[in-house]
PDB file of C-alpha atoms in Angstrom:
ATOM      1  CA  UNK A   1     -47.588  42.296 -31.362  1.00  0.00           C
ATOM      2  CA  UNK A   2     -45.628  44.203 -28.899  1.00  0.00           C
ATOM      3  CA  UNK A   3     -45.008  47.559 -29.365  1.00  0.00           C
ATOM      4  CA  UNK A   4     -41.409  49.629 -29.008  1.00  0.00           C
ATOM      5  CA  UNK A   5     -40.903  52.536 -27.710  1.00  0.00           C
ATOM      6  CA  UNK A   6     -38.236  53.741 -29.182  1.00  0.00           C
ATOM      7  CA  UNK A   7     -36.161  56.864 -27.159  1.00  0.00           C
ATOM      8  CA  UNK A   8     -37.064  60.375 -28.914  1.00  0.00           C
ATOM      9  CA  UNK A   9     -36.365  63.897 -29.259  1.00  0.00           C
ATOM     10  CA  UNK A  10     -37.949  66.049 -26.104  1.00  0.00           C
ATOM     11  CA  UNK A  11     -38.406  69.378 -25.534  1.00  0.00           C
ATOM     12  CA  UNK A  12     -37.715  69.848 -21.839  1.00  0.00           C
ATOM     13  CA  UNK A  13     -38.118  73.855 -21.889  1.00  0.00           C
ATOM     14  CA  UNK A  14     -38.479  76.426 -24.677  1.00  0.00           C
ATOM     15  CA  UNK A  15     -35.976  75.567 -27.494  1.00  0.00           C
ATOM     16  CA  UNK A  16     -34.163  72.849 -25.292  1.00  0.00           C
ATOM     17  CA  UNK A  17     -34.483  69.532 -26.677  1.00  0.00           C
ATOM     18  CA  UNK A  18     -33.125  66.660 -25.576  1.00  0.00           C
ATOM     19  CA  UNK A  19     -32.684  63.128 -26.215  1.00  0.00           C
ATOM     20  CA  UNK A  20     -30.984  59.963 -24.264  1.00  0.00           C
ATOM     21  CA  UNK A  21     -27.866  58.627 -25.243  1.00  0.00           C
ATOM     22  CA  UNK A  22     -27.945  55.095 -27.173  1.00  0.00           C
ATOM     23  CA  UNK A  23     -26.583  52.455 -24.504  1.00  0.00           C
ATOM     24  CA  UNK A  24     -24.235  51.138 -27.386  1.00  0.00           C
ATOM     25  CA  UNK A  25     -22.376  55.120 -27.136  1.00  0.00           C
ATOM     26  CA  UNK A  26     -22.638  54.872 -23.297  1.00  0.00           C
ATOM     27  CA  UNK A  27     -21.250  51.700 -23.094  1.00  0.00           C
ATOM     28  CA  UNK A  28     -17.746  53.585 -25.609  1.00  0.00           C
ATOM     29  CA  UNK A  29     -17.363  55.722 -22.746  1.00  0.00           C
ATOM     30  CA  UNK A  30     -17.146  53.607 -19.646  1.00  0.00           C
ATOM     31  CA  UNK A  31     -14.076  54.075 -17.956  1.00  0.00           C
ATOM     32  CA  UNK A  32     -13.828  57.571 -19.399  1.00  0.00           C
ATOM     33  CA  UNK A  33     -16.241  59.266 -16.836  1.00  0.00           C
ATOM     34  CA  UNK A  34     -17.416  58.451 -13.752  1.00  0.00           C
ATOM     35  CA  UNK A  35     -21.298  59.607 -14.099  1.00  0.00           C
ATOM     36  CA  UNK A  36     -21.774  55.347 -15.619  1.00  0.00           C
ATOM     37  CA  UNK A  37     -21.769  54.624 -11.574  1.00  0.00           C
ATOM     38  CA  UNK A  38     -23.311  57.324  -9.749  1.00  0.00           C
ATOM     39  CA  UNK A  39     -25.315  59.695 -11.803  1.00  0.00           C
ATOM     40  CA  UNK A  40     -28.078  59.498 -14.260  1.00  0.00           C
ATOM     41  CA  UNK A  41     -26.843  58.552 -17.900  1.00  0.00           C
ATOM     42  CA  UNK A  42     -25.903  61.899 -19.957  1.00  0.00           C
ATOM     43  CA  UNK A  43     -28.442  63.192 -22.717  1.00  0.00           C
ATOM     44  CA  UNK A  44     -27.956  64.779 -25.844  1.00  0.00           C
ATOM     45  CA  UNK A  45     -28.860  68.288 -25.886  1.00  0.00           C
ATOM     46  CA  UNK A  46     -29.531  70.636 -28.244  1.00  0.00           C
ATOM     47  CA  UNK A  47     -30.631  74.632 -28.171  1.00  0.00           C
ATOM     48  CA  UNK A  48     -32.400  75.895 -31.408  1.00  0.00           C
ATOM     49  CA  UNK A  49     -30.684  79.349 -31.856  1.00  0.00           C
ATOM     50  CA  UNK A  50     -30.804  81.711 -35.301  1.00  0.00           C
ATOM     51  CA  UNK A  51     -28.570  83.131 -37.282  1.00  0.00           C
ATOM     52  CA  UNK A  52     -28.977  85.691 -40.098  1.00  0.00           C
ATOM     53  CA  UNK A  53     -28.430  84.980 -43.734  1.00  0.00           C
ATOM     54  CA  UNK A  54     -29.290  87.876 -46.023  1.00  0.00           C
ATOM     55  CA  UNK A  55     -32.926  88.233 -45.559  1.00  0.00           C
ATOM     56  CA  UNK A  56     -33.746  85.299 -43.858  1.00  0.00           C
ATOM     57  CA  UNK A  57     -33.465  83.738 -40.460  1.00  0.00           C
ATOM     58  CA  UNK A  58     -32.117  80.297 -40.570  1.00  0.00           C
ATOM     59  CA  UNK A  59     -32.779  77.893 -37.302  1.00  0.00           C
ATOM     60  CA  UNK A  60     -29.646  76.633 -35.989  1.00  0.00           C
ATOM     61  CA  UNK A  61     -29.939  73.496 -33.999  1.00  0.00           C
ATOM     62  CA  UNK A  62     -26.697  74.061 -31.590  1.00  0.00           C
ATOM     63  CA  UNK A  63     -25.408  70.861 -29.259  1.00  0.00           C
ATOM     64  CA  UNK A  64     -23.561  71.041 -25.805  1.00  0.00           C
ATOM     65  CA  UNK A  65     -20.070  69.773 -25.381  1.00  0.00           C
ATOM     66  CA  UNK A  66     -20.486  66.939 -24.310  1.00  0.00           C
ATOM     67  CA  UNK A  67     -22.980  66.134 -27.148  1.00  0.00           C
ATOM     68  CA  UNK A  68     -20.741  67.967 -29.947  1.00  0.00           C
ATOM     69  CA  UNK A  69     -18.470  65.329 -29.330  1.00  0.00           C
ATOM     70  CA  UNK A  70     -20.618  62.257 -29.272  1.00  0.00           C
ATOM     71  CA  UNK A  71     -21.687  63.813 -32.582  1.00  0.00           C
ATOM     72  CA  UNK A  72     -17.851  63.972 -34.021  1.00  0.00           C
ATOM     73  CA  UNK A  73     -17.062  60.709 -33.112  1.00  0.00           C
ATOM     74  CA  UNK A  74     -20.031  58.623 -35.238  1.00  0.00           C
ATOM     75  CA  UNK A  75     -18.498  61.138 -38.410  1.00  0.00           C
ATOM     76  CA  UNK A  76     -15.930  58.470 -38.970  1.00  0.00           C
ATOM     77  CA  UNK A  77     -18.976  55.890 -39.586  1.00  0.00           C
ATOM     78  CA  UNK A  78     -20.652  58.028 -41.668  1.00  0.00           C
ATOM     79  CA  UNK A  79     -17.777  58.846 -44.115  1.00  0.00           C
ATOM     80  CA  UNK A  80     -17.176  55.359 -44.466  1.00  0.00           C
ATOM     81  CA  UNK A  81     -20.538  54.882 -45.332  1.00  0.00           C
ATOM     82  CA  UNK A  82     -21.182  57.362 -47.700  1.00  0.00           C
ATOM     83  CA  UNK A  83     -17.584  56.042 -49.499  1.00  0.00           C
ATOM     84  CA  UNK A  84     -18.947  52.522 -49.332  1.00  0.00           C
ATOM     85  CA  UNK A  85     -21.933  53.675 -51.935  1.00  0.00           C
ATOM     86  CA  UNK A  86     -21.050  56.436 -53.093  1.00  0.00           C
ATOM     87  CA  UNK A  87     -20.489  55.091 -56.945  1.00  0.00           C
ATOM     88  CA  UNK A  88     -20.143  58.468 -58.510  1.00  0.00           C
ATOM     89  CA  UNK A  89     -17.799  61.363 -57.706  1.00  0.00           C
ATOM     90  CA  UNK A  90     -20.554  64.084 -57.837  1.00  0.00           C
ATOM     91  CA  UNK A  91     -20.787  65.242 -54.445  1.00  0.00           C
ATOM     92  CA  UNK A  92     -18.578  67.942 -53.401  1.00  0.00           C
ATOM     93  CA  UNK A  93     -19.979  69.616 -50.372  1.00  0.00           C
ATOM     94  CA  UNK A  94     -18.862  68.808 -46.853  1.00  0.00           C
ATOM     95  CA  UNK A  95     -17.028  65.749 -47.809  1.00  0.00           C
ATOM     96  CA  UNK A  96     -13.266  65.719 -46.809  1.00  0.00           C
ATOM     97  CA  UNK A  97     -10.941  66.330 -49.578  1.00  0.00           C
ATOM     98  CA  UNK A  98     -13.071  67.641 -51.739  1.00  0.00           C
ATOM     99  CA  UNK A  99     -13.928  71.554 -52.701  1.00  0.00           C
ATOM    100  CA  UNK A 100     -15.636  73.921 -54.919  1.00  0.00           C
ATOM    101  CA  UNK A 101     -12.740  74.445 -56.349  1.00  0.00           C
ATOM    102  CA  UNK A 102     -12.093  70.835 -57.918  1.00  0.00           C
ATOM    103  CA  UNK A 103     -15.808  70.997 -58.652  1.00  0.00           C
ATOM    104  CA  UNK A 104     -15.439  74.081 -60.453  1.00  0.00           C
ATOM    105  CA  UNK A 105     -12.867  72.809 -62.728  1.00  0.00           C
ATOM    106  CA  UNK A 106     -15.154  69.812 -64.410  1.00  0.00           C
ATOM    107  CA  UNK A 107     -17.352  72.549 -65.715  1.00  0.00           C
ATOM    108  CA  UNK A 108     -14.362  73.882 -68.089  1.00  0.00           C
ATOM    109  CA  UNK A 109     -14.854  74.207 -71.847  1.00  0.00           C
ATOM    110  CA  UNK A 110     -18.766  73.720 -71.721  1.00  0.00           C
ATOM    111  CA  UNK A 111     -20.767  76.315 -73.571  1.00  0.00           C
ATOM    112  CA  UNK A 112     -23.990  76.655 -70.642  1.00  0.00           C
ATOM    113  CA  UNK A 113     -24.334  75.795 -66.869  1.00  0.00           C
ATOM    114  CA  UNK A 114     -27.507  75.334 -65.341  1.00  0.00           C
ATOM    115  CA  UNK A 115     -27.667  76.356 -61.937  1.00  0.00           C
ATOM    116  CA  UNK A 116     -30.332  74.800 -59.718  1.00  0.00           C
ATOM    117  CA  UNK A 117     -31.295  75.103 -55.853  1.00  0.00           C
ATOM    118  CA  UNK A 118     -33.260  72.312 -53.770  1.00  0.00           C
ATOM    119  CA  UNK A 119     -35.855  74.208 -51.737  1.00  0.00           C
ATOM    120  CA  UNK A 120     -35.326  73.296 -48.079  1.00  0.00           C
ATOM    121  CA  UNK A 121     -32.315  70.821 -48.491  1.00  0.00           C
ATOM    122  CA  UNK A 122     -32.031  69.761 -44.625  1.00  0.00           C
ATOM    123  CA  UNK A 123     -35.683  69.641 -44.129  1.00  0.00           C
ATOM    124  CA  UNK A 124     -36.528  67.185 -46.605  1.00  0.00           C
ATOM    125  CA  UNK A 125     -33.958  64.758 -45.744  1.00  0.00           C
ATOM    126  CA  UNK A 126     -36.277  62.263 -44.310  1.00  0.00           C
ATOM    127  CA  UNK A 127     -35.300  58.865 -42.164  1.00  0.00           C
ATOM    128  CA  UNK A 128     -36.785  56.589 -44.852  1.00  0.00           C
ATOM    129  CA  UNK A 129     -33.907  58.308 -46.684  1.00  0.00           C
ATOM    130  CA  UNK A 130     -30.747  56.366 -44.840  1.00  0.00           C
ATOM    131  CA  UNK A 131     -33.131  53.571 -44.149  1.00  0.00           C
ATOM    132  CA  UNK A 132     -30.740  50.201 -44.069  1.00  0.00           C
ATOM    133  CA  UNK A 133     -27.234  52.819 -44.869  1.00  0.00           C
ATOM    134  CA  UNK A 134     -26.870  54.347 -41.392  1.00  0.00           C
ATOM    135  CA  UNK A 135     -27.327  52.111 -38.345  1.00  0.00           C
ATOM    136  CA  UNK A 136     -30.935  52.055 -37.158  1.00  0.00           C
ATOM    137  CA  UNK A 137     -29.849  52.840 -33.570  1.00  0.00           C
ATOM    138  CA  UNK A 138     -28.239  56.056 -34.566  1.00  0.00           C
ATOM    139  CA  UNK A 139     -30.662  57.237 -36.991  1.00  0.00           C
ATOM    140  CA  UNK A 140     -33.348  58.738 -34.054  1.00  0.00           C
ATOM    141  CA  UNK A 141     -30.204  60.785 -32.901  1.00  0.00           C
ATOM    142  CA  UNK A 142     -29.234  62.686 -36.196  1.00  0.00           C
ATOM    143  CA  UNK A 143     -33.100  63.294 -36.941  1.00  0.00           C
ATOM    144  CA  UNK A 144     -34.542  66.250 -34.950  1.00  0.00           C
ATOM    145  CA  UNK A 145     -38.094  66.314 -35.428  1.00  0.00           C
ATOM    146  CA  UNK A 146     -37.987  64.016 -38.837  1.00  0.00           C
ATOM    147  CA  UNK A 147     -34.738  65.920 -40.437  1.00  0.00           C
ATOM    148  CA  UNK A 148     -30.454  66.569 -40.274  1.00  0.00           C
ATOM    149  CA  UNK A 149     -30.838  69.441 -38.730  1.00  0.00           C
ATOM    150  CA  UNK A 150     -28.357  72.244 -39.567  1.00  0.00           C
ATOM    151  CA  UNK A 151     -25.613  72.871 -36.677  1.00  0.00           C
ATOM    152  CA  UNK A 152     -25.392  69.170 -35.591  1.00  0.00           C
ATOM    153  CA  UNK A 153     -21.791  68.115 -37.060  1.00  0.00           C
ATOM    154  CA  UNK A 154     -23.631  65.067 -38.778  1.00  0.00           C
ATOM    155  CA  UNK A 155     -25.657  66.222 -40.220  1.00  0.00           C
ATOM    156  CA  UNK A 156     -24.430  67.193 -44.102  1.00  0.00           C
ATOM    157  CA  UNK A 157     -22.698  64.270 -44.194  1.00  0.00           C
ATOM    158  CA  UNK A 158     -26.193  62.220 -43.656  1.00  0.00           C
ATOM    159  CA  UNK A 159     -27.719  64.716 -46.110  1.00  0.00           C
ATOM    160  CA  UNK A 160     -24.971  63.108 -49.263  1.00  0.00           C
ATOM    161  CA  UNK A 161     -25.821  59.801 -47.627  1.00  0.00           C
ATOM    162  CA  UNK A 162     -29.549  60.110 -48.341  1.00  0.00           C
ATOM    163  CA  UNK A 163     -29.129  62.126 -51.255  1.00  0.00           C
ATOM    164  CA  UNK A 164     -26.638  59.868 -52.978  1.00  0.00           C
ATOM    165  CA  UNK A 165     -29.116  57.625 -54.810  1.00  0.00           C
ATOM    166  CA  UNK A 166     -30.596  60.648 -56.175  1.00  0.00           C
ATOM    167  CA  UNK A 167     -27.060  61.938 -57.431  1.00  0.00           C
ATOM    168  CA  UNK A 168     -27.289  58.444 -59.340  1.00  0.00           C
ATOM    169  CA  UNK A 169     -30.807  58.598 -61.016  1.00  0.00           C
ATOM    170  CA  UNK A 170     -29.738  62.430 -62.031  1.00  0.00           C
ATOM    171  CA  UNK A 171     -26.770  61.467 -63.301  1.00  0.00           C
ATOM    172  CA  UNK A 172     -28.653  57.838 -65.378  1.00  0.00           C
ATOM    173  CA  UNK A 173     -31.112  60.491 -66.477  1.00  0.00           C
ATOM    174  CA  UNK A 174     -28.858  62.646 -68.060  1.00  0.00           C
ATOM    175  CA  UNK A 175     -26.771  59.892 -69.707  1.00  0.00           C
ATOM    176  CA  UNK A 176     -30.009  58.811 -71.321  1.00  0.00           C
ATOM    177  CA  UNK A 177     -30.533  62.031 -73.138  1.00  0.00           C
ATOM    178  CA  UNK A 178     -26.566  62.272 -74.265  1.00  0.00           C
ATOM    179  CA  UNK A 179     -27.345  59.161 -75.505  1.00  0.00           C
ATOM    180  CA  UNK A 180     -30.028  60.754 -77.385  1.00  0.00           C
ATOM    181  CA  UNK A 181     -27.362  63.458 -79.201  1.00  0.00           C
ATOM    182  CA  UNK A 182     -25.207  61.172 -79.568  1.00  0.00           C
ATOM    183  CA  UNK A 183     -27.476  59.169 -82.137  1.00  0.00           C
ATOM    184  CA  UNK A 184     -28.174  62.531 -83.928  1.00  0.00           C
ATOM    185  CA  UNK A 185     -24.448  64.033 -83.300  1.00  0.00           C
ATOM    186  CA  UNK A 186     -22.769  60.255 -84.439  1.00  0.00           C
ATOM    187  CA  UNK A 187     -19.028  62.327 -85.171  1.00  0.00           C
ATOM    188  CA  UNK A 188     -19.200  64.279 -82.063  1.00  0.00           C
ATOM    189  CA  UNK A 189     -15.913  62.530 -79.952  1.00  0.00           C
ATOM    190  CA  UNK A 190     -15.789  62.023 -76.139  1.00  0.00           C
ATOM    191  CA  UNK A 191     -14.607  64.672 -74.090  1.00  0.00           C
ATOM    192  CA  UNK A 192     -12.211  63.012 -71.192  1.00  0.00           C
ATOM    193  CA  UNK A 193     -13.210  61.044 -68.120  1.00  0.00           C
ATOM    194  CA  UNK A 194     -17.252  61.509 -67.731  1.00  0.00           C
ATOM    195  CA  UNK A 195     -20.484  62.507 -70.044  1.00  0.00           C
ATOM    196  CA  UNK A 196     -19.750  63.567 -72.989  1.00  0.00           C
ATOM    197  CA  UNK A 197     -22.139  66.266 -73.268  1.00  0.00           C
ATOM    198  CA  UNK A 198     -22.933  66.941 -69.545  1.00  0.00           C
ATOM    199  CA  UNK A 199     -21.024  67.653 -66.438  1.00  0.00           C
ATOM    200  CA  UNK A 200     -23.223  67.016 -63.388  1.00  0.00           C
ATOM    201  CA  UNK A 201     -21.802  68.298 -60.053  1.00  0.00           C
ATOM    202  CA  UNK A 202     -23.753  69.182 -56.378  1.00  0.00           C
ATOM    203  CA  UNK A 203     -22.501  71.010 -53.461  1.00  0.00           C
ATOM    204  CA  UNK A 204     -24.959  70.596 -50.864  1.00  0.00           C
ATOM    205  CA  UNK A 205     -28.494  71.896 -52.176  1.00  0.00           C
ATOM    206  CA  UNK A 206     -26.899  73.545 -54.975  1.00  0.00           C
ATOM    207  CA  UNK A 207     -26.232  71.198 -58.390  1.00  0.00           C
ATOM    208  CA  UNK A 208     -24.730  72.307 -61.276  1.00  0.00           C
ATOM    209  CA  UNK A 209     -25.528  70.904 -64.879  1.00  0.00           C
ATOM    210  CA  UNK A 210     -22.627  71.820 -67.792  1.00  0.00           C
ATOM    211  CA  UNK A 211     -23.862  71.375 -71.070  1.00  0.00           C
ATOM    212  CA  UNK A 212     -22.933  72.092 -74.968  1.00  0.00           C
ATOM    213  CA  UNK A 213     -26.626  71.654 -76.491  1.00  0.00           C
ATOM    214  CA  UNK A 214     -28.908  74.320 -75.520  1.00  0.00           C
ATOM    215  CA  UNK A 215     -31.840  72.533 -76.857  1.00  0.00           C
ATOM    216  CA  UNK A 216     -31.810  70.076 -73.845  1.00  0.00           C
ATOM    217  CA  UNK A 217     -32.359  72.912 -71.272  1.00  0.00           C
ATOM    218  CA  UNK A 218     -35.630  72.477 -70.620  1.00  0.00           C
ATOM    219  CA  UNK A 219     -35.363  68.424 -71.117  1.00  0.00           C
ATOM    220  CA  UNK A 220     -32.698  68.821 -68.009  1.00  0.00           C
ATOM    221  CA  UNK A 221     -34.151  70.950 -66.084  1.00  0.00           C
ATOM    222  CA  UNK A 222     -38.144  69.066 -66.216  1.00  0.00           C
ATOM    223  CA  UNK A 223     -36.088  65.429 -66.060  1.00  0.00           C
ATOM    224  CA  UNK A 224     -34.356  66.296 -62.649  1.00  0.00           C
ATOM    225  CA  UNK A 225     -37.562  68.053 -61.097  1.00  0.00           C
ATOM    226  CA  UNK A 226     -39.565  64.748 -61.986  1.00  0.00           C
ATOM    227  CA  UNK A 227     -36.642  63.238 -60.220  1.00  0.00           C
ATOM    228  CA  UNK A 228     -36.417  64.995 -57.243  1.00  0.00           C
ATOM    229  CA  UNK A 229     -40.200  65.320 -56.202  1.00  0.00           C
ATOM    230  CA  UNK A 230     -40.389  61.366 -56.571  1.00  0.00           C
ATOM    231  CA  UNK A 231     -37.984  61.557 -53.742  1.00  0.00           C
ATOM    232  CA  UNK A 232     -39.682  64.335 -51.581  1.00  0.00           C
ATOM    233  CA  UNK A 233     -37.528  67.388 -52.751  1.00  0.00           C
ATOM    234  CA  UNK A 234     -38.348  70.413 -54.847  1.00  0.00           C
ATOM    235  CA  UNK A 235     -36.795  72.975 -56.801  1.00  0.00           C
ATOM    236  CA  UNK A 236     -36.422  76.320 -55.803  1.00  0.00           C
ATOM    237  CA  UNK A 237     -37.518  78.037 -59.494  1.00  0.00           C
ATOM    238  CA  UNK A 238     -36.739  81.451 -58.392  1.00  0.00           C
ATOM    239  CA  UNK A 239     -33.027  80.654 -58.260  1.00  0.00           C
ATOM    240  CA  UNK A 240     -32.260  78.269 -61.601  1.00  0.00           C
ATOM    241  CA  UNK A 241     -30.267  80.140 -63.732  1.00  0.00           C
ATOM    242  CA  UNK A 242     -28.385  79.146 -66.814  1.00  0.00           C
ATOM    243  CA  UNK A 243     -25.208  80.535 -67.269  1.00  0.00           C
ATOM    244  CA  UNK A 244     -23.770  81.085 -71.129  1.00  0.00           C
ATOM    245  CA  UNK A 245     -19.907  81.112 -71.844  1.00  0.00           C
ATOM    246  CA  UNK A 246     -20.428  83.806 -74.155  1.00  0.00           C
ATOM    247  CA  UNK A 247     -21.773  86.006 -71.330  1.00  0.00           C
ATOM    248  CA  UNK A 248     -18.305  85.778 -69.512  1.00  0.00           C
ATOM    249  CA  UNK A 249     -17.029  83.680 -66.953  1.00  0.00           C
ATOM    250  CA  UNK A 250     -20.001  81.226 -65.519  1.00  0.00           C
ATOM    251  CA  UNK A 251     -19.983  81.203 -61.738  1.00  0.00           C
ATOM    252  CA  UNK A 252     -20.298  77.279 -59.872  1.00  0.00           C
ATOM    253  CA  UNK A 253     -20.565  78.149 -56.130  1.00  0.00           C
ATOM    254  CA  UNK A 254     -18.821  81.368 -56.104  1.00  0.00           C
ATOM    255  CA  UNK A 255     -15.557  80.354 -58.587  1.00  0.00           C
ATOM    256  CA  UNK A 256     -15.711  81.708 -62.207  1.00  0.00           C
ATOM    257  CA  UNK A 257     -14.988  79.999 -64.705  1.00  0.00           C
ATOM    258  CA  UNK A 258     -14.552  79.759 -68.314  1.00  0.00           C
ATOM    259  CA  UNK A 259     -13.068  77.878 -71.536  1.00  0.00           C
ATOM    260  CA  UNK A 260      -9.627  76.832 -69.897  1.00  0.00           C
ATOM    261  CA  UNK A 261      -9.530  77.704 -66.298  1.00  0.00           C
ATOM    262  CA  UNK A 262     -11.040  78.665 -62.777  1.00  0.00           C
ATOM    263  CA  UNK A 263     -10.407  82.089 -61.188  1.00  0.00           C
ATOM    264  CA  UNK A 264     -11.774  84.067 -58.215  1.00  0.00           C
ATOM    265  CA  UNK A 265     -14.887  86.262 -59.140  1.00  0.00           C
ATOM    266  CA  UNK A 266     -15.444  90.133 -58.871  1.00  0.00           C
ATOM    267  CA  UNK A 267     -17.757  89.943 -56.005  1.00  0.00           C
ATOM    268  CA  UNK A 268     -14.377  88.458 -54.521  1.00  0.00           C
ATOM    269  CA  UNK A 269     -11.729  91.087 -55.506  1.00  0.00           C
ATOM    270  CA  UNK A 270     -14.545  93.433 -54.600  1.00  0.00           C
ATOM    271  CA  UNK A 271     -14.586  92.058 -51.070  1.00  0.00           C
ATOM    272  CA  UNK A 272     -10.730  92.530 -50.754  1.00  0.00           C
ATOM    273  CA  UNK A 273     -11.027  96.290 -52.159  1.00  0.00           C
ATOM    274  CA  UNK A 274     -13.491  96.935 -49.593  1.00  0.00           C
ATOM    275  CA  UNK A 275     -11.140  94.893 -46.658  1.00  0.00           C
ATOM    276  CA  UNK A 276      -8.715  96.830 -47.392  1.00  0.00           C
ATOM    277  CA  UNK A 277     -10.596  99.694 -47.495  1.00  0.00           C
ATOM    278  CA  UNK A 278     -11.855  99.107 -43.873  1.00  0.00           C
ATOM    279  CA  UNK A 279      -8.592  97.982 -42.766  1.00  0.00           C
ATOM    280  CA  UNK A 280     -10.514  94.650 -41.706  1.00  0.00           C
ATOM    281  CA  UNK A 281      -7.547  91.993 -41.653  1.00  0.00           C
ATOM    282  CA  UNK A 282      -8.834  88.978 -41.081  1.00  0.00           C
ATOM    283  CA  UNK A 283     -11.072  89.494 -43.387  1.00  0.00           C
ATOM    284  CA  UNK A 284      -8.482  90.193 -46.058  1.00  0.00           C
ATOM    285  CA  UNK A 285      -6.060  87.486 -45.026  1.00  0.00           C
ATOM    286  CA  UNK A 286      -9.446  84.785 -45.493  1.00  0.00           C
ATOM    287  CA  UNK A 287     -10.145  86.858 -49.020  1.00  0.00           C
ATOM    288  CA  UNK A 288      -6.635  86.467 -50.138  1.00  0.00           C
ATOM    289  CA  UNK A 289      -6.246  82.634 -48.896  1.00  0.00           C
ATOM    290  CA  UNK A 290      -9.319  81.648 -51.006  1.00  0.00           C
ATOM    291  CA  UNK A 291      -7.917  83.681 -54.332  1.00  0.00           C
ATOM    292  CA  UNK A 292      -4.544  81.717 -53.678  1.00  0.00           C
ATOM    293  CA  UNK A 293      -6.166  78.065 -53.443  1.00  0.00           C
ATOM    294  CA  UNK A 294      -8.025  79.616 -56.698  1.00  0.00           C
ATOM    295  CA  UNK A 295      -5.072  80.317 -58.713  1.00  0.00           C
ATOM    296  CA  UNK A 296      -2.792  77.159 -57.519  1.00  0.00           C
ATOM    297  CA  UNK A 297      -5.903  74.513 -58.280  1.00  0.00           C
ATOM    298  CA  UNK A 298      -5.811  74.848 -62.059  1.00  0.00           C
ATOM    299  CA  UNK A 299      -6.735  72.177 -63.978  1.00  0.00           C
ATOM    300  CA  UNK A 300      -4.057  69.704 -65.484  1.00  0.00           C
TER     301      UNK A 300
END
């Protein structure tokens, strides 16, 4: 049989990588430049830079022009895939339209929320992933080195593609165990639009499970871990939490909330005290824009 060689990733000098442009994107852009007739076909490049979040450094894979904007223009694709089987409105990270703030709100009048982190979200998105979803001639471009890697512009987007059959066995998982109550709870009525006992939300690597029974903690929390390493992720166990009504407000990716409504959290009014405080505008005019789109998005 004769073998392929399929383009790939290179690193042409320390942290450069680059990689050459599919002929079907080339072939969009005749007309549009003049380098089609005289000059060698463009690349995509990428430099892996760093940025600092808390105590960690986090690699940051950052394109050129030129490939920025080949990058933009398959995002159209890719939302229409991820619509196309996305069967479940779970996924609220980096999808247009959609916010914390709206996820926030499902997780009213539950009792706990369990908080849970994927260890290494980007890295373990893997091409088998988007296998027969996403085009194979565009896969090799949104993979560096076998993953999305953060600071392309495609790349969360392909992360909720690949992660979107997982979203549904979490979400068949947990309607198997409200089944469960609901045979040993028969008078307990439906709460409206979704589970009846759970509330199952995930921005990014960060899902969020609202429950009434505290007994099924543990059943949640082993369930989805079973689920995820099938699929090659892992749970970070250093950062699940569960959060209890009775404690105060429960936090879902920064927005409290509680029996009836959302609101902005005291690490957030803190942040505009200490704006204020510095005199830093901009900071205070971002602060006070995300308490307003708190307080208008109430729930209905």
């Amino acid at each position: 049989m004769m073998q392929i060689n399929r383009p790939k990733w290179e690193e042409v000098s320390t942290g450069v990588w680059e990689f050459p442009v599919p002929e079907k994107y080339l072939q969009e852009k005749k007309g549009e430049v003049n380098w089609l007739f005289f000059a060698p076909p463009p690349v995509l490049r990428i430099r892996l830079t760093s940025v600092k979040s808390g105590q960690k450094v986090r690699p940051i894979y950052a394109p050129n022009d030129f490939s920025k904007t080949l990058y933009r223009e398959r995002l159209a694709e890719l939302y229409k895939i991820f619509s196309e089987i996305e069967s479940l409105k779970v996924a609220y990270g980096f999808i247009p339209n959609r916010n914390v703030i709206e996820q926030a709100i499902r997780h009213i009048h539950f009792k706990y929320t369990i908080s849970l982190d994927i260890r290494d979200f980007f890295d373990s998105i893997k091409p088998k992933l988007v296998k027969g979803l996403i085009p194979d001639e565009m896969i090799p471009m949104l993979f560096i080195n076998g993953a999305p890697r953060q600071g392309l512009p495609t790349s969360p987007i392909v992360a909720n593609i690949a992660f979107n059959r997982v979203d549904q066995e979490i979400t068949a998982y947990l309607s198997t165990i409200e089944s469960l109550i609901e045979k040993e709870n028969p008078f307990q009525t439906l709460s409206k639009g979704g589970l009846q006992n759970f509330e199952y939300t995930r921005y990014a690597d960060d899902i969020s499970i609202s429950i009434n029974d505290v007994g099924s903690v543990d059943r949640v929390i082993n369930g989805i871990q079973r689920i995820l390493v099938k699929h090659g992720f892992e749970l970070n166990s250093r950062k699940t939490k569960l959060l209890k009504a009775k404690n105060g407000r429960r936090v879902i990716c920064g927005v409290g909330v509680d029996e009836a409504n959302v609101y902005p959290t005291r690490k957030t009014r803190k942040k505009i005290r200490a704006a204020i405080h510095q005199s830093s505008f901009s900071s205070l005019l971002g602060l006070r824009s995300w308490v307003s789109s708190i307080e208008k998005k109430q729930p209905e």
